Short mmCIF file of N, CA and C in Angstrom, two decimals:
data_model
loop_
_atom_site.label_atom_id
_atom_site.label_comp_id
_atom_site.label_asym_id
_atom_site.label_seq_id
_atom_site.Cartn_x
_atom_site.Cartn_y
_atom_site.Cartn_z
N UNK A 209 0.83 -1.20 0.00
CA UNK A 209 0.00 0.00 0.00
C UNK A 209 0.88 1.27 0.00
N UNK A 210 1.99 1.22 0.72
CA UNK A 210 2.90 2.37 0.78
C UNK A 210 3.49 2.66 -0.59
N UNK A 211 3.96 1.61 -1.28
CA UNK A 211 4.57 1.79 -2.59
C UNK A 211 3.54 2.33 -3.58
N UNK A 212 2.33 1.79 -3.52
CA UNK A 212 1.27 2.26 -4.42
C UNK A 212 0.96 3.73 -4.17
N UNK A 213 0.93 4.13 -2.91
CA UNK A 213 0.66 5.53 -2.58
C UNK A 213 1.76 6.44 -3.10
N UNK A 214 3.00 6.00 -3.01
CA UNK A 214 4.12 6.82 -3.49
C UNK A 214 4.11 6.92 -5.01
N UNK A 215 3.79 5.82 -5.69
CA UNK A 215 3.70 5.86 -7.15
C UNK A 215 2.58 6.80 -7.57
N UNK A 216 1.44 6.72 -6.87
CA UNK A 216 0.31 7.61 -7.14
C UNK A 216 0.72 9.07 -6.96
N UNK A 217 1.46 9.35 -5.89
CA UNK A 217 1.91 10.71 -5.62
C UNK A 217 2.81 11.22 -6.74
N UNK A 218 3.75 10.40 -7.18
CA UNK A 218 4.68 10.81 -8.24
C UNK A 218 3.93 11.06 -9.55
N UNK A 219 3.01 10.17 -9.91
CA UNK A 219 2.24 10.37 -11.14
C UNK A 219 1.37 11.62 -11.06
N UNK A 220 0.76 11.86 -9.91
CA UNK A 220 -0.04 13.08 -9.74
C UNK A 220 0.83 14.32 -9.87
N UNK A 221 2.01 14.26 -9.30
CA UNK A 221 2.93 15.40 -9.38
C UNK A 221 3.37 15.64 -10.82
N UNK A 222 3.63 14.58 -11.57
CA UNK A 222 4.03 14.72 -12.97
C UNK A 222 2.91 15.38 -13.78
N UNK A 223 1.67 14.89 -13.62
CA UNK A 223 0.55 15.48 -14.35
C UNK A 223 0.30 16.92 -13.93
N UNK A 224 0.49 17.21 -12.63
CA UNK A 224 0.30 18.58 -12.16
C UNK A 224 1.34 19.50 -12.79
N UNK A 225 2.60 19.08 -12.78
CA UNK A 225 3.66 19.91 -13.36
C UNK A 225 3.47 20.09 -14.86
N UNK A 226 3.07 19.04 -15.55
CA UNK A 226 2.83 19.15 -16.99
C UNK A 226 1.69 20.12 -17.28
N UNK A 227 0.59 20.00 -16.55
CA UNK A 227 -0.59 20.80 -16.84
C UNK A 227 -0.51 22.23 -16.36
N UNK A 228 0.29 22.49 -15.34
CA UNK A 228 0.32 23.83 -14.75
C UNK A 228 1.59 24.62 -15.09
N UNK A 229 2.73 23.93 -15.22
CA UNK A 229 3.98 24.66 -15.33
C UNK A 229 4.75 24.43 -16.62
N UNK A 230 4.67 23.24 -17.18
CA UNK A 230 5.54 22.94 -18.33
C UNK A 230 4.84 23.19 -19.66
N UNK A 231 3.75 22.50 -19.93
CA UNK A 231 3.09 22.62 -21.24
C UNK A 231 2.56 24.02 -21.54
N UNK A 232 1.96 24.72 -20.56
CA UNK A 232 1.48 26.08 -20.89
C UNK A 232 2.59 27.06 -21.25
N UNK A 233 3.84 26.75 -20.87
CA UNK A 233 4.95 27.66 -21.10
C UNK A 233 5.74 27.32 -22.36
N UNK A 234 5.26 26.36 -23.15
CA UNK A 234 5.98 25.94 -24.36
C UNK A 234 6.04 27.08 -25.37
N UNK A 235 4.99 27.87 -25.46
CA UNK A 235 4.94 28.98 -26.41
C UNK A 235 4.04 30.07 -25.87
N UNK A 236 3.71 31.00 -26.72
CA UNK A 236 2.78 32.07 -26.34
C UNK A 236 1.41 31.46 -26.08
N UNK A 237 0.76 31.81 -24.96
CA UNK A 237 -0.52 31.17 -24.62
C UNK A 237 -1.58 31.30 -25.70
N UNK A 238 -1.63 32.44 -26.37
CA UNK A 238 -2.67 32.61 -27.38
C UNK A 238 -2.33 31.91 -28.70
N UNK A 239 -1.09 31.42 -28.85
CA UNK A 239 -0.68 30.78 -30.09
C UNK A 239 -0.36 29.30 -29.90
N UNK A 240 -0.80 28.69 -28.80
CA UNK A 240 -0.55 27.27 -28.59
C UNK A 240 -1.39 26.45 -29.56
N UNK A 241 -0.80 25.40 -30.13
CA UNK A 241 -1.59 24.53 -31.01
C UNK A 241 -2.74 23.88 -30.25
N UNK A 242 -3.77 23.51 -30.98
CA UNK A 242 -4.96 22.93 -30.35
C UNK A 242 -4.60 21.64 -29.62
N UNK A 243 -3.73 20.81 -30.18
CA UNK A 243 -3.38 19.54 -29.54
C UNK A 243 -2.66 19.79 -28.21
N UNK A 244 -1.86 20.86 -28.14
CA UNK A 244 -1.15 21.16 -26.90
C UNK A 244 -2.12 21.70 -25.85
N UNK A 245 -3.08 22.51 -26.28
CA UNK A 245 -4.12 22.97 -25.35
C UNK A 245 -4.91 21.78 -24.82
N UNK A 246 -5.17 20.82 -25.70
CA UNK A 246 -5.88 19.61 -25.28
C UNK A 246 -5.09 18.81 -24.26
N UNK A 247 -3.77 18.75 -24.44
CA UNK A 247 -2.91 18.05 -23.47
C UNK A 247 -2.92 18.75 -22.12
N UNK A 248 -2.85 20.08 -22.14
CA UNK A 248 -2.90 20.85 -20.89
C UNK A 248 -4.23 20.60 -20.18
N UNK A 249 -5.32 20.66 -20.95
CA UNK A 249 -6.64 20.44 -20.38
C UNK A 249 -6.76 19.03 -19.82
N UNK A 250 -6.24 18.03 -20.54
CA UNK A 250 -6.31 16.64 -20.09
C UNK A 250 -5.52 16.45 -18.79
N UNK A 251 -4.34 17.04 -18.70
CA UNK A 251 -3.54 16.93 -17.47
C UNK A 251 -4.27 17.57 -16.29
N UNK A 252 -4.84 18.73 -16.52
CA UNK A 252 -5.57 19.39 -15.44
C UNK A 252 -6.81 18.61 -15.05
N UNK A 253 -7.51 18.07 -16.04
CA UNK A 253 -8.70 17.29 -15.75
C UNK A 253 -8.35 16.04 -14.95
N UNK A 254 -7.26 15.37 -15.32
CA UNK A 254 -6.81 14.20 -14.57
C UNK A 254 -6.51 14.58 -13.12
N UNK A 255 -5.88 15.72 -12.92
CA UNK A 255 -5.59 16.16 -11.55
C UNK A 255 -6.87 16.40 -10.76
N UNK A 256 -7.81 17.07 -11.38
CA UNK A 256 -9.06 17.35 -10.68
C UNK A 256 -9.82 16.07 -10.37
N UNK A 257 -9.91 15.17 -11.33
CA UNK A 257 -10.69 13.96 -11.14
C UNK A 257 -10.02 13.01 -10.15
N UNK A 258 -8.74 12.74 -10.36
CA UNK A 258 -8.09 11.69 -9.58
C UNK A 258 -7.41 12.19 -8.31
N UNK A 259 -7.15 13.46 -8.18
CA UNK A 259 -6.53 13.96 -6.96
C UNK A 259 -7.53 14.74 -6.11
N UNK A 260 -8.14 15.75 -6.70
CA UNK A 260 -9.06 16.59 -5.92
C UNK A 260 -10.26 15.79 -5.42
N UNK A 261 -10.91 15.02 -6.29
CA UNK A 261 -12.09 14.29 -5.86
C UNK A 261 -11.73 13.20 -4.86
N UNK A 262 -10.55 12.60 -5.00
CA UNK A 262 -10.11 11.60 -4.02
C UNK A 262 -9.91 12.25 -2.65
N UNK A 263 -9.29 13.43 -2.63
CA UNK A 263 -9.09 14.14 -1.36
C UNK A 263 -10.43 14.55 -0.75
N UNK A 264 -11.34 15.04 -1.59
CA UNK A 264 -12.66 15.43 -1.08
C UNK A 264 -13.38 14.22 -0.49
N UNK A 265 -13.34 13.09 -1.18
CA UNK A 265 -14.00 11.88 -0.68
C UNK A 265 -13.38 11.43 0.64
N UNK A 266 -12.05 11.34 0.69
CA UNK A 266 -11.38 10.86 1.91
C UNK A 266 -11.67 11.77 3.10
N UNK A 267 -11.59 13.07 2.90
CA UNK A 267 -11.80 13.97 4.02
C UNK A 267 -13.27 14.04 4.43
N UNK A 268 -14.17 13.95 3.48
CA UNK A 268 -15.59 13.92 3.82
C UNK A 268 -15.89 12.71 4.68
N UNK A 269 -15.37 11.56 4.28
CA UNK A 269 -15.55 10.33 5.04
C UNK A 269 -14.94 10.44 6.44
N UNK A 270 -13.70 10.92 6.51
CA UNK A 270 -13.01 11.00 7.80
C UNK A 270 -13.63 12.04 8.72
N UNK A 271 -14.07 13.16 8.17
CA UNK A 271 -14.72 14.19 9.00
C UNK A 271 -16.03 13.65 9.54
N UNK A 272 -16.81 12.97 8.70
CA UNK A 272 -18.07 12.38 9.16
C UNK A 272 -17.81 11.39 10.29
N UNK A 273 -16.84 10.50 10.11
CA UNK A 273 -16.53 9.50 11.14
C UNK A 273 -16.05 10.16 12.43
N UNK A 274 -15.26 11.20 12.32
CA UNK A 274 -14.76 11.89 13.52
C UNK A 274 -15.90 12.51 14.30
N UNK A 275 -16.80 13.20 13.62
CA UNK A 275 -17.95 13.79 14.32
C UNK A 275 -18.87 12.73 14.88
N UNK A 276 -19.09 11.65 14.12
CA UNK A 276 -19.97 10.57 14.58
C UNK A 276 -19.41 9.90 15.84
N UNK A 277 -18.08 9.68 15.87
CA UNK A 277 -17.45 9.01 17.00
C UNK A 277 -17.06 9.97 18.12
N UNK A 278 -17.28 11.27 17.93
CA UNK A 278 -16.95 12.25 18.96
C UNK A 278 -15.47 12.53 19.09
N UNK A 279 -14.70 12.21 18.06
CA UNK A 279 -13.26 12.44 18.08
C UNK A 279 -12.96 13.85 17.56
N UNK A 280 -13.33 14.84 18.37
CA UNK A 280 -13.13 16.23 18.00
C UNK A 280 -12.46 16.97 19.15
N UNK A 281 -11.82 18.04 18.81
CA UNK A 281 -11.22 18.92 19.81
C UNK A 281 -11.75 20.32 19.53
N UNK A 282 -12.14 20.99 20.57
CA UNK A 282 -12.68 22.34 20.40
C UNK A 282 -11.53 23.35 20.33
N UNK A 283 -11.54 24.11 19.25
CA UNK A 283 -10.57 25.19 19.06
C UNK A 283 -11.40 26.46 18.91
N UNK A 284 -11.29 27.35 19.90
CA UNK A 284 -12.11 28.56 19.95
C UNK A 284 -13.60 28.21 19.85
N UNK A 285 -13.98 27.18 20.58
CA UNK A 285 -15.36 26.69 20.69
C UNK A 285 -15.89 26.05 19.41
N UNK A 286 -15.02 25.85 18.42
CA UNK A 286 -15.41 25.19 17.17
C UNK A 286 -14.86 23.76 17.20
N UNK A 287 -15.74 22.75 17.04
CA UNK A 287 -15.24 21.37 17.06
C UNK A 287 -14.49 21.02 15.77
N UNK A 288 -13.23 20.67 15.93
CA UNK A 288 -12.36 20.30 14.81
C UNK A 288 -12.05 18.81 14.94
N UNK A 289 -12.21 18.03 13.85
CA UNK A 289 -11.85 16.61 13.92
C UNK A 289 -10.38 16.44 14.34
N UNK A 290 -10.16 15.51 15.26
CA UNK A 290 -8.82 15.30 15.81
C UNK A 290 -7.78 14.96 14.73
N UNK A 291 -8.20 14.20 13.73
CA UNK A 291 -7.21 13.77 12.73
C UNK A 291 -6.67 14.96 11.94
N UNK A 292 -7.44 16.05 11.83
CA UNK A 292 -6.96 17.22 11.09
C UNK A 292 -5.88 17.99 11.85
N UNK A 293 -5.72 17.70 13.12
CA UNK A 293 -4.68 18.37 13.90
C UNK A 293 -3.31 17.76 13.70
N UNK A 294 -3.26 16.58 13.03
CA UNK A 294 -1.97 16.00 12.65
C UNK A 294 -1.46 16.76 11.42
N UNK A 295 -0.17 17.01 11.36
CA UNK A 295 0.40 17.84 10.30
C UNK A 295 0.12 17.26 8.91
N UNK A 296 0.32 15.98 8.72
CA UNK A 296 0.15 15.37 7.40
C UNK A 296 -1.30 15.46 6.94
N UNK A 297 -2.23 15.07 7.79
CA UNK A 297 -3.65 15.09 7.42
C UNK A 297 -4.15 16.52 7.25
N UNK A 298 -3.70 17.43 8.10
CA UNK A 298 -4.08 18.83 7.95
C UNK A 298 -3.57 19.42 6.65
N UNK A 299 -2.34 19.03 6.28
CA UNK A 299 -1.77 19.48 5.02
C UNK A 299 -2.54 18.95 3.82
N UNK A 300 -2.96 17.67 3.89
CA UNK A 300 -3.75 17.11 2.80
C UNK A 300 -5.12 17.80 2.70
N UNK A 301 -5.68 18.18 3.84
CA UNK A 301 -6.95 18.89 3.82
C UNK A 301 -6.79 20.26 3.13
N UNK A 302 -5.72 20.97 3.48
CA UNK A 302 -5.45 22.27 2.85
C UNK A 302 -5.20 22.09 1.36
N UNK A 303 -4.49 21.02 0.98
CA UNK A 303 -4.27 20.73 -0.44
C UNK A 303 -5.60 20.52 -1.16
N UNK A 304 -6.51 19.81 -0.53
CA UNK A 304 -7.84 19.60 -1.12
C UNK A 304 -8.59 20.91 -1.29
N UNK A 305 -8.47 21.80 -0.31
CA UNK A 305 -9.12 23.11 -0.41
C UNK A 305 -8.50 23.91 -1.56
N UNK A 306 -7.18 23.88 -1.68
CA UNK A 306 -6.51 24.60 -2.76
C UNK A 306 -6.91 24.04 -4.13
N UNK A 307 -6.99 22.71 -4.25
CA UNK A 307 -7.42 22.11 -5.50
C UNK A 307 -8.84 22.54 -5.84
N UNK A 308 -9.71 22.61 -4.85
CA UNK A 308 -11.09 23.03 -5.08
C UNK A 308 -11.14 24.48 -5.57
N UNK A 309 -10.34 25.35 -4.98
CA UNK A 309 -10.29 26.75 -5.42
C UNK A 309 -9.75 26.82 -6.85
N UNK A 310 -8.72 26.03 -7.15
CA UNK A 310 -8.20 26.00 -8.52
C UNK A 310 -9.26 25.53 -9.49
N UNK A 311 -10.03 24.51 -9.12
CA UNK A 311 -11.07 23.96 -9.98
C UNK A 311 -12.15 25.00 -10.26
N UNK A 312 -12.57 25.72 -9.23
CA UNK A 312 -13.64 26.72 -9.38
C UNK A 312 -13.18 27.88 -10.25
N UNK A 313 -11.90 28.21 -10.20
CA UNK A 313 -11.39 29.35 -10.96
C UNK A 313 -10.63 28.93 -12.23
N UNK A 314 -10.77 27.67 -12.64
CA UNK A 314 -10.05 27.16 -13.82
C UNK A 314 -10.47 27.91 -15.08
N UNK A 315 -9.55 28.63 -15.72
CA UNK A 315 -9.91 29.39 -16.92
C UNK A 315 -10.30 28.52 -18.10
N UNK A 316 -9.79 27.30 -18.17
CA UNK A 316 -10.12 26.44 -19.32
C UNK A 316 -11.59 26.06 -19.33
N UNK A 317 -12.23 26.00 -18.18
CA UNK A 317 -13.65 25.68 -18.15
C UNK A 317 -14.46 26.86 -18.70
N UNK A 318 -14.00 28.07 -18.47
CA UNK A 318 -14.68 29.24 -18.99
C UNK A 318 -14.50 29.39 -20.51
N UNK A 319 -13.42 28.81 -21.02
CA UNK A 319 -13.09 28.98 -22.44
C UNK A 319 -13.53 27.80 -23.29
N UNK A 320 -14.21 26.82 -22.73
CA UNK A 320 -14.59 25.63 -23.51
C UNK A 320 -15.42 25.97 -24.73
N UNK A 321 -16.33 26.92 -24.62
CA UNK A 321 -17.19 27.28 -25.74
C UNK A 321 -16.54 28.18 -26.76
N UNK A 322 -15.38 28.75 -26.43
CA UNK A 322 -14.69 29.67 -27.34
C UNK A 322 -13.79 28.88 -28.28
N UNK A 323 -13.80 29.22 -29.54
CA UNK A 323 -12.99 28.48 -30.52
C UNK A 323 -11.52 28.86 -30.46
N UNK A 324 -11.19 29.95 -29.81
CA UNK A 324 -9.79 30.36 -29.72
C UNK A 324 -9.28 29.96 -28.39
#
């Protein structure tokens, strides 16, 4: 399970770097070939589907279980699931929030109907 998780992480990182940092910088954004725009969109879509939705599912499940089992700690009178207070799990939760913000503000979704 550990090796599979690490392979998944590396593949996700590769697709993220391709879709966000490498392919969009190959040329001028307004002059990118259609196939390259398609590759950028595919990489981003893979990230959203396989990384963001997985994080949302895992945290939704874990938050529900924590509240159901009473495994919460009050921080400023707000009940926070105990598992989110661990650095790794809290970091993954923040990553999921950042992915969600990126998804909501993704410019490629706004440009789907535009031919350019």
